[in-house]
JSON list of C-alpha atoms in Angstrom, two decimals:
[
{"chain": "H", "resi": 5, "resn": "UNK", "atom": "CA", "xyz": [8.81, -19.33, 9.18]},
{"chain": "H", "resi": 6, "resn": "UNK", "atom": "CA", "xyz": [7.55, -22.10, 10.90]},
{"chain": "H", "resi": 7, "resn": "UNK", "atom": "CA", "xyz": [10.13, -24.45, 8.76]},
{"chain": "H", "resi": 8, "resn": "UNK", "atom": "CA", "xyz": [12.94, -22.75, 10.56]},
{"chain": "H", "resi": 9, "resn": "UNK", "atom": "CA", "xyz": [13.21, -24.01, 14.21]},
{"chain": "H", "resi": 10, "resn": "UNK", "atom": "CA", "xyz": [15.12, -20.89, 15.41]},
{"chain": "H", "resi": 11, "resn": "UNK", "atom": "CA", "xyz": [12.56, -18.34, 14.00]},
{"chain": "H", "resi": 12, "resn": "UNK", "atom": "CA", "xyz": [9.80, -20.85, 15.25]},
{"chain": "H", "resi": 13, "resn": "UNK", "atom": "CA", "xyz": [11.46, -20.89, 18.78]},
{"chain": "H", "resi": 14, "resn": "UNK", "atom": "CA", "xyz": [11.56, -17.17, 18.61]},
{"chain": "H", "resi": 15, "resn": "UNK", "atom": "CA", "xyz": [8.04, -16.49, 17.83]},
{"chain": "H", "resi": 16, "resn": "UNK", "atom": "CA", "xyz": [7.22, -19.03, 21.05]},
{"chain": "H", "resi": 17, "resn": "UNK", "atom": "CA", "xyz": [9.45, -17.06, 23.25]},
{"chain": "H", "resi": 18, "resn": "UNK", "atom": "CA", "xyz": [7.83, -13.90, 22.30]},
{"chain": "H", "resi": 19, "resn": "UNK", "atom": "CA", "xyz": [4.31, -14.97, 22.62]},
{"chain": "H", "resi": 20, "resn": "UNK", "atom": "CA", "xyz": [4.96, -16.89, 25.80]},
{"chain": "H", "resi": 21, "resn": "UNK", "atom": "CA", "xyz": [6.81, -13.94, 27.44]},
{"chain": "H", "resi": 22, "resn": "UNK", "atom": "CA", "xyz": [4.23, -11.51, 26.23]},
{"chain": "H", "resi": 23, "resn": "UNK", "atom": "CA", "xyz": [1.42, -13.08, 27.76]},
{"chain": "H", "resi": 24, "resn": "UNK", "atom": "CA", "xyz": [2.24, -14.36, 31.24]},
{"chain": "H", "resi": 25, "resn": "UNK", "atom": "CA", "xyz": [0.27, -14.43, 34.18]},
{"chain": "H", "resi": 26, "resn": "UNK", "atom": "CA", "xyz": [0.25, -11.64, 36.71]},
{"chain": "H", "resi": 27, "resn": "UNK", "atom": "CA", "xyz": [0.29, -11.66, 40.54]},
{"chain": "H", "resi": 28, "resn": "UNK", "atom": "CA", "xyz": [-3.62, -12.69, 40.27]},
{"chain": "H", "resi": 29, "resn": "UNK", "atom": "CA", "xyz": [-3.08, -15.17, 38.05]},
{"chain": "H", "resi": 30, "resn": "UNK", "atom": "CA", "xyz": [-4.75, -13.34, 35.23]},
{"chain": "H", "resi": 31, "resn": "UNK", "atom": "CA", "xyz": [-3.19, -11.90, 31.60]},
{"chain": "H", "resi": 32, "resn": "UNK", "atom": "CA", "xyz": [-5.29, -9.11, 31.54]},
{"chain": "H", "resi": 33, "resn": "UNK", "atom": "CA", "xyz": [-6.03, -7.21, 34.74]},
{"chain": "H", "resi": 34, "resn": "UNK", "atom": "CA", "xyz": [-9.07, -4.84, 34.59]},
{"chain": "H", "resi": 35, "resn": "UNK", "atom": "CA", "xyz": [-9.12, -1.76, 36.69]},
{"chain": "H", "resi": 36, "resn": "UNK", "atom": "CA", "xyz": [-12.42, 0.25, 37.06]},
{"chain": "H", "resi": 37, "resn": "UNK", "atom": "CA", "xyz": [-13.92, 2.40, 39.96]},
{"chain": "H", "resi": 38, "resn": "UNK", "atom": "CA", "xyz": [-16.94, 0.85, 38.90]},
{"chain": "H", "resi": 39, "resn": "UNK", "atom": "CA", "xyz": [-17.71, -2.84, 39.90]},
{"chain": "H", "resi": 40, "resn": "UNK", "atom": "CA", "xyz": [-20.00, -3.33, 37.44]},
{"chain": "H", "resi": 41, "resn": "UNK", "atom": "CA", "xyz": [-17.59, -2.35, 34.47]},
{"chain": "H", "resi": 42, "resn": "UNK", "atom": "CA", "xyz": [-14.93, -4.57, 36.02]},
{"chain": "H", "resi": 43, "resn": "UNK", "atom": "CA", "xyz": [-17.07, -7.55, 36.28]},
{"chain": "H", "resi": 44, "resn": "UNK", "atom": "CA", "xyz": [-18.59, -7.05, 32.74]},
{"chain": "H", "resi": 45, "resn": "UNK", "atom": "CA", "xyz": [-15.11, -6.70, 31.60]},
{"chain": "H", "resi": 46, "resn": "UNK", "atom": "CA", "xyz": [-13.24, -9.54, 33.21]},
{"chain": "H", "resi": 47, "resn": "UNK", "atom": "CA", "xyz": [-16.25, -11.93, 32.27]},
{"chain": "H", "resi": 48, "resn": "UNK", "atom": "CA", "xyz": [-15.47, -10.73, 28.45]},
{"chain": "H", "resi": 49, "resn": "UNK", "atom": "CA", "xyz": [-11.97, -11.55, 28.79]},
{"chain": "H", "resi": 50, "resn": "UNK", "atom": "CA", "xyz": [-11.96, -14.87, 30.65]},
{"chain": "H", "resi": 51, "resn": "UNK", "atom": "CA", "xyz": [-15.31, -16.24, 29.79]},
{"chain": "H", "resi": 52, "resn": "UNK", "atom": "CA", "xyz": [-15.93, -15.17, 26.32]},
{"chain": "H", "resi": 53, "resn": "UNK", "atom": "CA", "xyz": [-12.81, -14.41, 24.53]},
{"chain": "H", "resi": 54, "resn": "UNK", "atom": "CA", "xyz": [-10.76, -16.81, 26.87]},
{"chain": "H", "resi": 55, "resn": "UNK", "atom": "CA", "xyz": [-7.80, -14.63, 26.89]},
{"chain": "H", "resi": 56, "resn": "UNK", "atom": "CA", "xyz": [-5.80, -17.28, 28.81]},
{"chain": "H", "resi": 57, "resn": "UNK", "atom": "CA", "xyz": [-6.04, -19.83, 25.77]},
{"chain": "H", "resi": 58, "resn": "UNK", "atom": "CA", "xyz": [-6.25, -17.39, 22.91]},
{"chain": "H", "resi": 59, "resn": "UNK", "atom": "CA", "xyz": [-3.97, -14.47, 24.07]},
{"chain": "H", "resi": 60, "resn": "UNK", "atom": "CA", "xyz": [-0.51, -15.98, 23.14]},
{"chain": "H", "resi": 61, "resn": "UNK", "atom": "CA", "xyz": [-1.93, -17.43, 19.78]},
{"chain": "H", "resi": 62, "resn": "UNK", "atom": "CA", "xyz": [-3.18, -14.18, 18.68]},
{"chain": "H", "resi": 63, "resn": "UNK", "atom": "CA", "xyz": [0.25, -12.86, 19.80]},
{"chain": "H", "resi": 64, "resn": "UNK", "atom": "CA", "xyz": [2.18, -14.94, 18.05]},
{"chain": "H", "resi": 65, "resn": "UNK", "atom": "CA", "xyz": [0.57, -14.56, 14.81]},
{"chain": "H", "resi": 66, "resn": "UNK", "atom": "CA", "xyz": [0.82, -10.84, 15.22]},
{"chain": "H", "resi": 67, "resn": "UNK", "atom": "CA", "xyz": [4.57, -11.19, 15.83]},
{"chain": "H", "resi": 68, "resn": "UNK", "atom": "CA", "xyz": [4.46, -13.58, 12.63]},
{"chain": "H", "resi": 69, "resn": "UNK", "atom": "CA", "xyz": [2.56, -11.86, 9.89]},
{"chain": "H", "resi": 70, "resn": "UNK", "atom": "CA", "xyz": [2.79, -8.02, 11.64]},
{"chain": "H", "resi": 71, "resn": "UNK", "atom": "CA", "xyz": [-0.80, -8.47, 12.18]},
{"chain": "H", "resi": 72, "resn": "UNK", "atom": "CA", "xyz": [-4.07, -10.69, 13.20]},
{"chain": "H", "resi": 73, "resn": "UNK", "atom": "CA", "xyz": [-7.71, -10.37, 12.18]},
{"chain": "H", "resi": 74, "resn": "UNK", "atom": "CA", "xyz": [-10.48, -11.60, 14.74]},
{"chain": "H", "resi": 75, "resn": "UNK", "atom": "CA", "xyz": [-13.87, -11.47, 14.16]},
{"chain": "H", "resi": 76, "resn": "UNK", "atom": "CA", "xyz": [-16.19, -10.90, 16.89]},
{"chain": "H", "resi": 77, "resn": "UNK", "atom": "CA", "xyz": [-19.21, -13.07, 17.59]},
{"chain": "H", "resi": 78, "resn": "UNK", "atom": "CA", "xyz": [-22.22, -11.24, 19.03]},
{"chain": "H", "resi": 79, "resn": "UNK", "atom": "CA", "xyz": [-25.90, -12.13, 19.93]},
{"chain": "H", "resi": 80, "resn": "UNK", "atom": "CA", "xyz": [-28.70, -9.28, 19.94]},
{"chain": "H", "resi": 81, "resn": "UNK", "atom": "CA", "xyz": [-29.33, -9.31, 23.79]},
{"chain": "H", "resi": 82, "resn": "UNK", "atom": "CA", "xyz": [-26.02, -10.88, 25.07]},
{"chain": "H", "resi": 83, "resn": "UNK", "atom": "CA", "xyz": [-23.33, -8.47, 22.99]},
{"chain": "H", "resi": 84, "resn": "UNK", "atom": "CA", "xyz": [-19.82, -10.26, 22.69]},
{"chain": "H", "resi": 85, "resn": "UNK", "atom": "CA", "xyz": [-20.26, -14.36, 22.84]},
{"chain": "H", "resi": 86, "resn": "UNK", "atom": "CA", "xyz": [-16.91, -15.20, 21.10]},
{"chain": "H", "resi": 87, "resn": "UNK", "atom": "CA", "xyz": [-14.42, -14.88, 18.79]},
{"chain": "H", "resi": 88, "resn": "UNK", "atom": "CA", "xyz": [-13.14, -16.24, 15.38]},
{"chain": "H", "resi": 89, "resn": "UNK", "atom": "CA", "xyz": [-9.82, -16.26, 13.67]},
{"chain": "H", "resi": 90, "resn": "UNK", "atom": "CA", "xyz": [-9.72, -14.82, 10.20]},
{"chain": "H", "resi": 91, "resn": "UNK", "atom": "CA", "xyz": [-7.20, -15.70, 7.42]},
{"chain": "H", "resi": 92, "resn": "UNK", "atom": "CA", "xyz": [-4.54, -12.72, 7.63]},
{"chain": "H", "resi": 93, "resn": "UNK", "atom": "CA", "xyz": [-4.18, -13.10, 3.91]},
{"chain": "H", "resi": 94, "resn": "UNK", "atom": "CA", "xyz": [-7.43, -12.69, 2.91]},
{"chain": "H", "resi": 95, "resn": "UNK", "atom": "CA", "xyz": [-8.44, -9.92, 4.92]},
{"chain": "H", "resi": 96, "resn": "UNK", "atom": "CA", "xyz": [-8.05, -6.26, 3.95]},
{"chain": "H", "resi": 97, "resn": "UNK", "atom": "CA", "xyz": [-8.48, -2.95, 6.05]},
{"chain": "H", "resi": 98, "resn": "UNK", "atom": "CA", "xyz": [-10.07, 0.05, 4.48]},
{"chain": "H", "resi": 99, "resn": "UNK", "atom": "CA", "xyz": [-9.84, 3.76, 5.98]},
{"chain": "H", "resi": 100, "resn": "UNK", "atom": "CA", "xyz": [-10.73, 6.98, 5.02]},
{"chain": "H", "resi": 101, "resn": "UNK", "atom": "CA", "xyz": [-7.91, 8.87, 3.40]},
{"chain": "H", "resi": 102, "resn": "UNK", "atom": "CA", "xyz": [-5.69, 6.02, 3.42]},
{"chain": "H", "resi": 103, "resn": "UNK", "atom": "CA", "xyz": [-7.18, 4.27, 0.49]},
{"chain": "H", "resi": 104, "resn": "UNK", "atom": "CA", "xyz": [-8.14, 7.22, -1.15]},
{"chain": "H", "resi": 105, "resn": "UNK", "atom": "CA", "xyz": [-4.41, 7.96, -1.20]},
{"chain": "H", "resi": 106, "resn": "UNK", "atom": "CA", "xyz": [-3.50, 4.60, -2.62]},
{"chain": "H", "resi": 107, "resn": "UNK", "atom": "CA", "xyz": [-6.31, 4.34, -5.28]},
{"chain": "H", "resi": 108, "resn": "UNK", "atom": "CA", "xyz": [-6.72, 8.17, -6.04]},
{"chain": "H", "resi": 109, "resn": "UNK", "atom": "CA", "xyz": [-10.78, 7.40, -5.56]},
{"chain": "H", "resi": 110, "resn": "UNK", "atom": "CA", "xyz": [-12.84, 9.47, -3.86]},
{"chain": "H", "resi": 111, "resn": "UNK", "atom": "CA", "xyz": [-15.24, 8.16, -1.46]},
{"chain": "H", "resi": 112, "resn": "UNK", "atom": "CA", "xyz": [-18.00, 9.54, 1.04]},
{"chain": "H", "resi": 113, "resn": "UNK", "atom": "CA", "xyz": [-17.64, 6.81, 3.62]},
{"chain": "H", "resi": 114, "resn": "UNK", "atom": "CA", "xyz": [-15.20, 7.83, 6.09]},
{"chain": "H", "resi": 115, "resn": "UNK", "atom": "CA", "xyz": [-15.36, 5.04, 8.42]},
{"chain": "H", "resi": 116, "resn": "UNK", "atom": "CA", "xyz": [-13.01, 1.98, 8.74]},
{"chain": "H", "resi": 117, "resn": "UNK", "atom": "CA", "xyz": [-14.28, -1.35, 7.33]},
{"chain": "H", "resi": 118, "resn": "UNK", "atom": "CA", "xyz": [-12.63, -4.76, 6.64]},
{"chain": "H", "resi": 119, "resn": "UNK", "atom": "CA", "xyz": [-13.15, -6.81, 3.59]},
{"chain": "H", "resi": 120, "resn": "UNK", "atom": "CA", "xyz": [-12.58, -10.66, 3.60]},
{"chain": "H", "resi": 121, "resn": "UNK", "atom": "CA", "xyz": [-11.62, -11.15, 0.04]},
{"chain": "H", "resi": 122, "resn": "UNK", "atom": "CA", "xyz": [-12.13, -15.02, 0.11]},
{"chain": "H", "resi": 123, "resn": "UNK", "atom": "CA", "xyz": [-15.88, -15.10, 1.05]},
{"chain": "H", "resi": 124, "resn": "UNK", "atom": "CA", "xyz": [-16.43, -11.23, -0.24]},
{"chain": "H", "resi": 125, "resn": "UNK", "atom": "CA", "xyz": [-17.99, -10.00, 3.03]},
{"chain": "H", "resi": 126, "resn": "UNK", "atom": "CA", "xyz": [-17.23, -6.47, 4.35]},
{"chain": "H", "resi": 127, "resn": "UNK", "atom": "CA", "xyz": [-17.51, -5.92, 8.15]},
{"chain": "H", "resi": 128, "resn": "UNK", "atom": "CA", "xyz": [-17.92, -2.91, 10.44]},
{"chain": "H", "resi": 129, "resn": "UNK", "atom": "CA", "xyz": [-14.80, -1.63, 12.70]},
{"chain": "H", "resi": 130, "resn": "UNK", "atom": "CA", "xyz": [-16.63, -3.08, 15.76]},
{"chain": "H", "resi": 131, "resn": "UNK", "atom": "CA", "xyz": [-17.22, -6.60, 14.41]},
{"chain": "H", "resi": 132, "resn": "UNK", "atom": "CA", "xyz": [-13.26, -7.09, 13.87]},
{"chain": "H", "resi": 133, "resn": "UNK", "atom": "CA", "xyz": [-10.51, -7.01, 16.12]},
{"chain": "H", "resi": 134, "resn": "UNK", "atom": "CA", "xyz": [-7.18, -5.85, 14.20]},
{"chain": "H", "resi": 135, "resn": "UNK", "atom": "CA", "xyz": [-4.15, -6.38, 16.25]},
{"chain": "H", "resi": 136, "resn": "UNK", "atom": "CA", "xyz": [-1.03, -5.00, 14.27]},
{"chain": "H", "resi": 137, "resn": "UNK", "atom": "CA", "xyz": [2.66, -4.00, 14.85]},
{"chain": "H", "resi": 138, "resn": "UNK", "atom": "CA", "xyz": [3.00, -0.48, 13.42]},
{"chain": "H", "resi": 139, "resn": "UNK", "atom": "CA", "xyz": [6.87, -0.03, 12.55]},
{"chain": "H", "resi": 140, "resn": "UNK", "atom": "CA", "xyz": [6.99, 0.57, 9.10]},
{"chain": "H", "resi": 141, "resn": "UNK", "atom": "CA", "xyz": [4.74, 3.46, 8.12]},
{"chain": "H", "resi": 142, "resn": "UNK", "atom": "CA", "xyz": [5.18, 2.13, 4.05]},
{"chain": "H", "resi": 143, "resn": "UNK", "atom": "CA", "xyz": [2.96, -0.52, 5.47]},
{"chain": "H", "resi": 144, "resn": "UNK", "atom": "CA", "xyz": [-0.17, 1.15, 6.57]},
{"chain": "H", "resi": 145, "resn": "UNK", "atom": "CA", "xyz": [-2.66, 0.45, 7.42]},
{"chain": "H", "resi": 146, "resn": "UNK", "atom": "CA", "xyz": [-1.16, -3.00, 7.72]},
{"chain": "H", "resi": 147, "resn": "UNK", "atom": "CA", "xyz": [1.39, -4.11, 10.43]},
{"chain": "H", "resi": 148, "resn": "UNK", "atom": "CA", "xyz": [4.91, -5.14, 10.07]},
{"chain": "H", "resi": 149, "resn": "UNK", "atom": "CA", "xyz": [6.25, -8.79, 10.68]},
{"chain": "H", "resi": 150, "resn": "UNK", "atom": "CA", "xyz": [8.85, -9.04, 13.56]}
]
């Protein structure tokens, strides 16, 4: 898609217009009755995930591929300390029910997991952020590209 200027420009416009700054100069506004919760979430979005820089790129990738996978980098005491972009084409989402329908294999595992085919690593659902555009239910559990 990058080799077609019209499509590349459309993806740029979608990502830029979807991630404009609000009245307070933020892309993500946190509302909470708890000052502690508000402070923790604002720190997460601004200082750890760097949404002002990363969110436009994540949005563009989601529009382009129909989905985007991110690996949360965590530390025992500090929680989420960062995020790493994962290769979309190497990631698989495994959900209870969907995989059984697709493969016919029964499983006792009822939790969502993610598998990185390129490195043969499986992640728990809380380790991966999966943005996806749900539009075509034939593509489930994946998204559909714009």
